[in-house]
Amino acid sequence: MPVFIKFKEIGESGELCHDFEFEISNVDLLADYIVQIIQAHHQHVFNVLKGLSDKISPANLYKDAILQQIRKLESRNKDEVTMYKVDGLLFQIISWIVLVKIHKDDNFIIRAPHLQLADHGFDGLAIKLTDQNKIDKIIITEDKCTENDRSTIKQQVFPEFQLLEQAERDFDISSVVGSLLATSSIPIDYNSELDVMDYTKRQYRISITRQASHNDIKKRIKLFNGYDEVVKGQIDRRHASTIFFEQGERKFMERLNTIVIAKLKTLINV
């Protein structure tokens, strides 16, 4: 499979978290995967990323559905609010792809990425299983495409994680995890469902666009300062995936959005 996203584990940012720094090396190929996911073919993309299928293959095309997605992406030019929503949608899909690639060799179940411009709930949720098909980790992701990395983490992500740690959304977590386990083709050990409320199995993940001021590994610690106070316990409970766009988040997302729209239009000869 051609390489289009490269990542490396920076390791422990002090005692704060494990950060998987990633970069996008092939925007055109990334757009191909996004096109498939936008058409709700995320399971096919999952299989390709996991090495279970050789390559992306043409899928059934539904013109009206594709036109609707094109209009949604073209609305990015409407106003600043919509621009941020479209960029957030694209970044959530990128984050989903990165998470699957990180767990390429693991026994792994992941919820489909959000395809709505504004959607409440967890940005991403996945389950890492042991070889005995018991719950190893429940991975909860917050995705942020932002120019204000530190303030966004401090003012938006940390409060959300605090609520989760205080049992404010246990029902939501158990509902999503239960649904994933019930619909999985993996034969789940029934007793593993009881582990949903085991907080030690929760792994939080901040997926965010990083600024140049936090490129240096020592300064990366300042980006995640306080993470260990919000999510206490072993460092493996605290993960991150960060990327730096030299041309800026909005310029990159504008370019990616244009390529995705063009590919969608080509599919239906528009």
Coordinates of C-alpha atoms in Angstrom, one line a residue:
M1 CA 0.0 0.0 0.0
P2 CA 1.5 3.4 -0.9
V3 CA 2.5 5.6 2.0
F4 CA 0.4 8.7 2.4
I5 CA 0.6 9.3 6.1
K6 CA 3.8 8.9 8.1
F7 CA 3.9 8.9 11.8
K8 CA 6.3 8.3 14.6
E9 CA 5.8 8.0 18.4
I10 CA 7.5 10.9 20.1
G11 CA 7.2 8.9 23.3
E12 CA 6.7 10.4 26.7
S13 CA 6.4 14.1 26.7
G14 CA 7.7 14.2 30.2
E15 CA 5.2 12.1 32.2
L16 CA 2.3 13.7 30.4
C17 CA 1.4 11.5 27.4
H18 CA 2.5 9.5 24.4
D19 CA 2.4 11.7 21.3
F20 CA 2.2 10.2 17.8
E21 CA 3.5 13.0 15.5
F22 CA 2.3 12.5 12.0
E23 CA 2.7 14.1 8.6
I24 CA 0.8 13.8 5.3
S25 CA 3.1 12.9 2.4
N26 CA 0.6 12.3 -0.4
V27 CA -2.5 14.6 -0.3
D28 CA -4.0 13.2 -3.5
L29 CA -4.0 9.6 -2.1
L30 CA -5.4 10.9 1.2
A31 CA -8.2 12.5 -0.8
D32 CA -9.0 9.1 -2.4
Y33 CA -9.5 7.6 1.1
I34 CA -11.6 10.6 2.2
V35 CA -13.8 10.2 -0.9
Q36 CA -14.5 6.6 0.0
I37 CA -15.3 7.4 3.6
I38 CA -17.6 10.2 2.6
Q39 CA -19.5 7.6 0.6
A40 CA -19.9 5.6 3.8
H41 CA -17.4 3.0 2.7
H42 CA -15.3 3.3 5.9
Q43 CA -15.2 -0.4 6.5
H44 CA -13.6 -0.9 3.1
V45 CA -11.0 1.8 3.9
F46 CA -10.5 0.2 7.3
N47 CA -9.7 -3.2 5.6
V48 CA -7.3 -1.5 3.2
L49 CA -5.5 0.3 6.0
K50 CA -5.3 -2.9 8.1
G51 CA -3.9 -4.8 5.1
L52 CA -7.0 -7.0 4.7
S53 CA -7.6 -5.7 1.2
D54 CA -5.1 -4.8 -1.4
K55 CA -6.3 -1.4 -2.6
I56 CA -9.2 0.9 -2.8
S57 CA -11.7 -0.4 -5.3
P58 CA -14.5 1.4 -7.1
A59 CA -17.8 1.3 -5.3
N60 CA -21.4 1.7 -6.2
L61 CA -22.1 5.3 -7.1
Y62 CA -25.3 7.1 -6.0
K63 CA -25.3 10.5 -7.8
D64 CA -27.8 12.3 -5.5
A65 CA -25.9 11.3 -2.4
I66 CA -22.6 12.4 -3.9
L67 CA -24.1 15.7 -5.0
Q68 CA -25.3 16.3 -1.5
Q69 CA -21.7 15.7 -0.2
I70 CA -20.3 18.1 -2.8
R71 CA -22.7 20.8 -1.8
K72 CA -21.7 20.3 1.9
L73 CA -18.0 20.6 1.1
E74 CA -18.5 23.6 -1.3
S75 CA -20.3 25.4 1.6
R76 CA -16.9 26.0 3.1
N77 CA -16.7 29.2 1.1
K78 CA -20.0 30.4 2.6
D79 CA -18.7 32.0 5.8
E80 CA -16.0 31.5 8.5
V81 CA -18.2 29.4 10.7
T82 CA -19.0 26.9 8.0
M83 CA -15.3 26.9 6.9
Y84 CA -14.3 25.8 10.4
K85 CA -17.0 23.1 10.3
V86 CA -15.9 21.7 7.0
D87 CA -12.3 21.8 8.1
G88 CA -13.3 20.0 11.3
L89 CA -15.1 17.3 9.3
L90 CA -12.0 16.7 7.1
F91 CA -9.7 16.6 10.1
Q92 CA -11.9 14.1 11.9
I93 CA -11.6 11.8 8.9
I94 CA -7.8 12.3 8.9
S95 CA -7.7 11.6 12.6
W96 CA -9.7 8.4 12.1
I97 CA -7.3 7.2 9.4
V98 CA -4.3 7.9 11.6
L99 CA -5.8 6.0 14.5
V100 CA -6.5 3.0 12.3
K101 CA -2.9 3.1 11.0
I102 CA -1.5 3.3 14.5
H103 CA -3.4 0.2 15.4
K104 CA -2.8 -1.6 12.1
D105 CA -1.5 -4.7 13.8
D106 CA -3.9 -4.8 16.8
N107 CA -7.2 -6.5 17.4
F108 CA -9.2 -3.4 16.9
I109 CA -12.7 -2.1 16.5
I110 CA -13.5 1.5 15.6
R111 CA -16.7 3.5 15.1
A112 CA -17.3 5.1 11.8
P113 CA -16.1 8.8 11.5
H114 CA -18.7 11.5 11.8
L115 CA -19.9 12.8 8.4
Q116 CA -22.0 15.7 9.7
L117 CA -20.7 19.3 9.8
A118 CA -22.0 19.7 13.4
D119 CA -22.4 16.6 15.5
H120 CA -22.4 16.1 19.2
G121 CA -20.8 13.3 21.1
F122 CA -17.4 11.8 20.9
D123 CA -15.3 12.8 17.9
G124 CA -13.9 9.2 17.8
L125 CA -14.3 6.0 19.8
A126 CA -12.5 2.7 19.3
I127 CA -11.8 -0.5 21.2
K128 CA -8.5 -2.3 21.4
L129 CA -9.0 -6.0 22.3
T130 CA -6.6 -8.5 23.7
D131 CA -5.7 -11.7 21.9
Q132 CA -8.5 -13.3 23.9
N133 CA -11.0 -10.8 22.6
K134 CA -11.4 -9.0 25.9
I135 CA -11.4 -5.2 26.2
D136 CA -7.8 -3.9 26.5
K137 CA -8.5 -0.2 25.9
I138 CA -11.5 2.0 25.2
I139 CA -10.0 4.9 23.1
I140 CA -11.9 8.2 23.3
T141 CA -10.7 10.9 20.9
E142 CA -11.2 14.6 20.7
D143 CA -10.2 16.1 17.3
K144 CA -9.4 19.8 16.9
C145 CA -8.3 21.6 13.7
T146 CA -7.3 24.9 15.2
E147 CA -4.7 27.7 15.1
N148 CA -4.9 27.9 18.9
D149 CA -3.6 24.6 20.0
R150 CA -2.8 25.2 23.7
S151 CA -5.9 27.3 24.5
T152 CA -8.1 24.8 22.7
I153 CA -6.7 21.9 24.7
K154 CA -7.0 23.8 28.0
Q155 CA -10.5 25.3 27.4
Q156 CA -12.3 22.7 25.3
V157 CA -10.6 19.3 25.5
F158 CA -9.6 19.1 29.2
P159 CA -13.1 20.1 30.4
E160 CA -14.6 17.3 28.2
F161 CA -12.2 14.7 29.5
Q162 CA -12.9 15.9 33.1
L163 CA -16.6 15.2 32.6
L164 CA -15.8 11.7 31.3
E165 CA -13.5 11.0 34.3
Q166 CA -16.3 12.2 36.6
A167 CA -18.8 9.6 35.2
E168 CA -20.9 12.4 33.6
R169 CA -21.2 10.4 30.3
D170 CA -20.8 6.8 31.3
F171 CA -24.1 6.0 29.7
D172 CA -23.0 7.4 26.3
I173 CA -19.7 5.5 26.5
S174 CA -21.4 2.2 27.4
S175 CA -24.0 2.7 24.6
V176 CA -21.4 3.3 21.9
V177 CA -19.1 0.5 23.1
G178 CA -22.0 -1.9 23.4
S179 CA -23.1 -1.2 19.9
L180 CA -19.6 -1.7 18.5
L181 CA -19.2 -5.0 20.4
A182 CA -22.7 -6.2 19.3
T183 CA -22.1 -5.5 15.6
S184 CA -18.5 -6.7 15.4
S185 CA -17.6 -9.9 13.5
I186 CA -15.1 -10.6 16.3
P187 CA -16.4 -13.2 18.8
I188 CA -16.4 -11.0 21.9
D189 CA -16.0 -12.6 25.4
Y190 CA -19.3 -11.6 27.1
N191 CA -17.6 -10.8 30.3
S192 CA -15.6 -8.1 28.5
E193 CA -18.7 -6.0 28.4
L194 CA -18.4 -5.6 32.1
D195 CA -15.1 -3.8 31.5
V196 CA -16.8 -0.8 29.9
M197 CA -17.0 0.9 33.3
D198 CA -13.4 0.1 34.2
Y199 CA -11.8 3.5 34.1
T200 CA -8.3 2.1 34.0
K201 CA -9.1 0.8 30.5
R202 CA -10.0 4.2 29.2
Q203 CA -7.4 5.8 26.9
Y204 CA -7.9 9.4 26.0
R205 CA -6.5 10.8 22.8
I206 CA -6.1 14.5 21.8
S207 CA -5.8 14.8 18.0
I208 CA -4.9 18.3 17.1
T209 CA -3.1 20.6 14.7
R210 CA 0.1 21.7 16.3
Q211 CA 1.7 25.2 15.9
A212 CA 5.4 25.9 15.2
S213 CA 5.8 27.1 18.8
H214 CA 5.2 23.5 19.9
N215 CA 7.3 21.7 17.3
D216 CA 10.3 21.3 19.6
I217 CA 9.9 18.2 21.8
K218 CA 10.7 20.2 25.0
K219 CA 8.0 22.7 24.1
R220 CA 5.6 19.9 23.3
I221 CA 5.4 19.4 27.0
K222 CA 4.0 22.8 27.4
L223 CA 1.3 22.0 24.9
F224 CA 0.0 19.1 27.1
N225 CA 0.7 20.6 30.5
G226 CA -1.9 19.5 32.9
Y227 CA -3.0 16.4 31.0
D228 CA -1.8 14.2 33.9
E229 CA -4.0 16.2 36.3
V230 CA -7.1 15.8 34.2
V231 CA -6.6 12.1 33.4
K232 CA -4.8 10.6 36.3
G233 CA -3.0 7.2 36.4
Q234 CA -0.7 5.5 34.1
I235 CA 0.8 7.4 31.2
D236 CA -0.8 5.0 28.7
R237 CA -4.2 6.5 29.6
R238 CA -3.0 9.7 27.9
H239 CA -2.3 9.8 24.2
A240 CA -2.1 12.4 21.5
S241 CA -1.7 12.7 17.7
T242 CA -0.3 16.0 16.4
I243 CA 0.5 17.5 13.0
F244 CA 2.1 20.7 11.9
F245 CA 1.0 22.3 8.7
E246 CA 3.8 24.7 7.5
Q247 CA 1.4 26.5 5.2
G248 CA -1.2 26.8 7.9
E249 CA -4.3 24.7 8.8
R250 CA -6.7 26.7 6.6
K251 CA -4.6 26.7 3.5
F252 CA -4.0 22.9 3.7
M253 CA -7.7 22.2 4.3
E254 CA -8.7 24.5 1.5
R255 CA -6.4 22.5 -0.9
L256 CA -7.6 19.2 0.4
N257 CA -11.2 20.2 0.2
T258 CA -10.7 21.3 -3.4
I259 CA -9.1 18.0 -4.4
V260 CA -11.9 15.9 -2.7
I261 CA -14.6 17.9 -4.4
A262 CA -12.9 17.5 -7.8
K263 CA -12.7 13.7 -7.2
L264 CA -16.3 13.5 -6.2
K265 CA -17.4 15.4 -9.3
T266 CA -15.3 13.1 -11.5
L267 CA -17.1 10.1 -10.1
I268 CA -20.4 11.3 -11.5
N269 CA -19.2 13.3 -14.5
V270 CA -20.1 16.7 -13.2

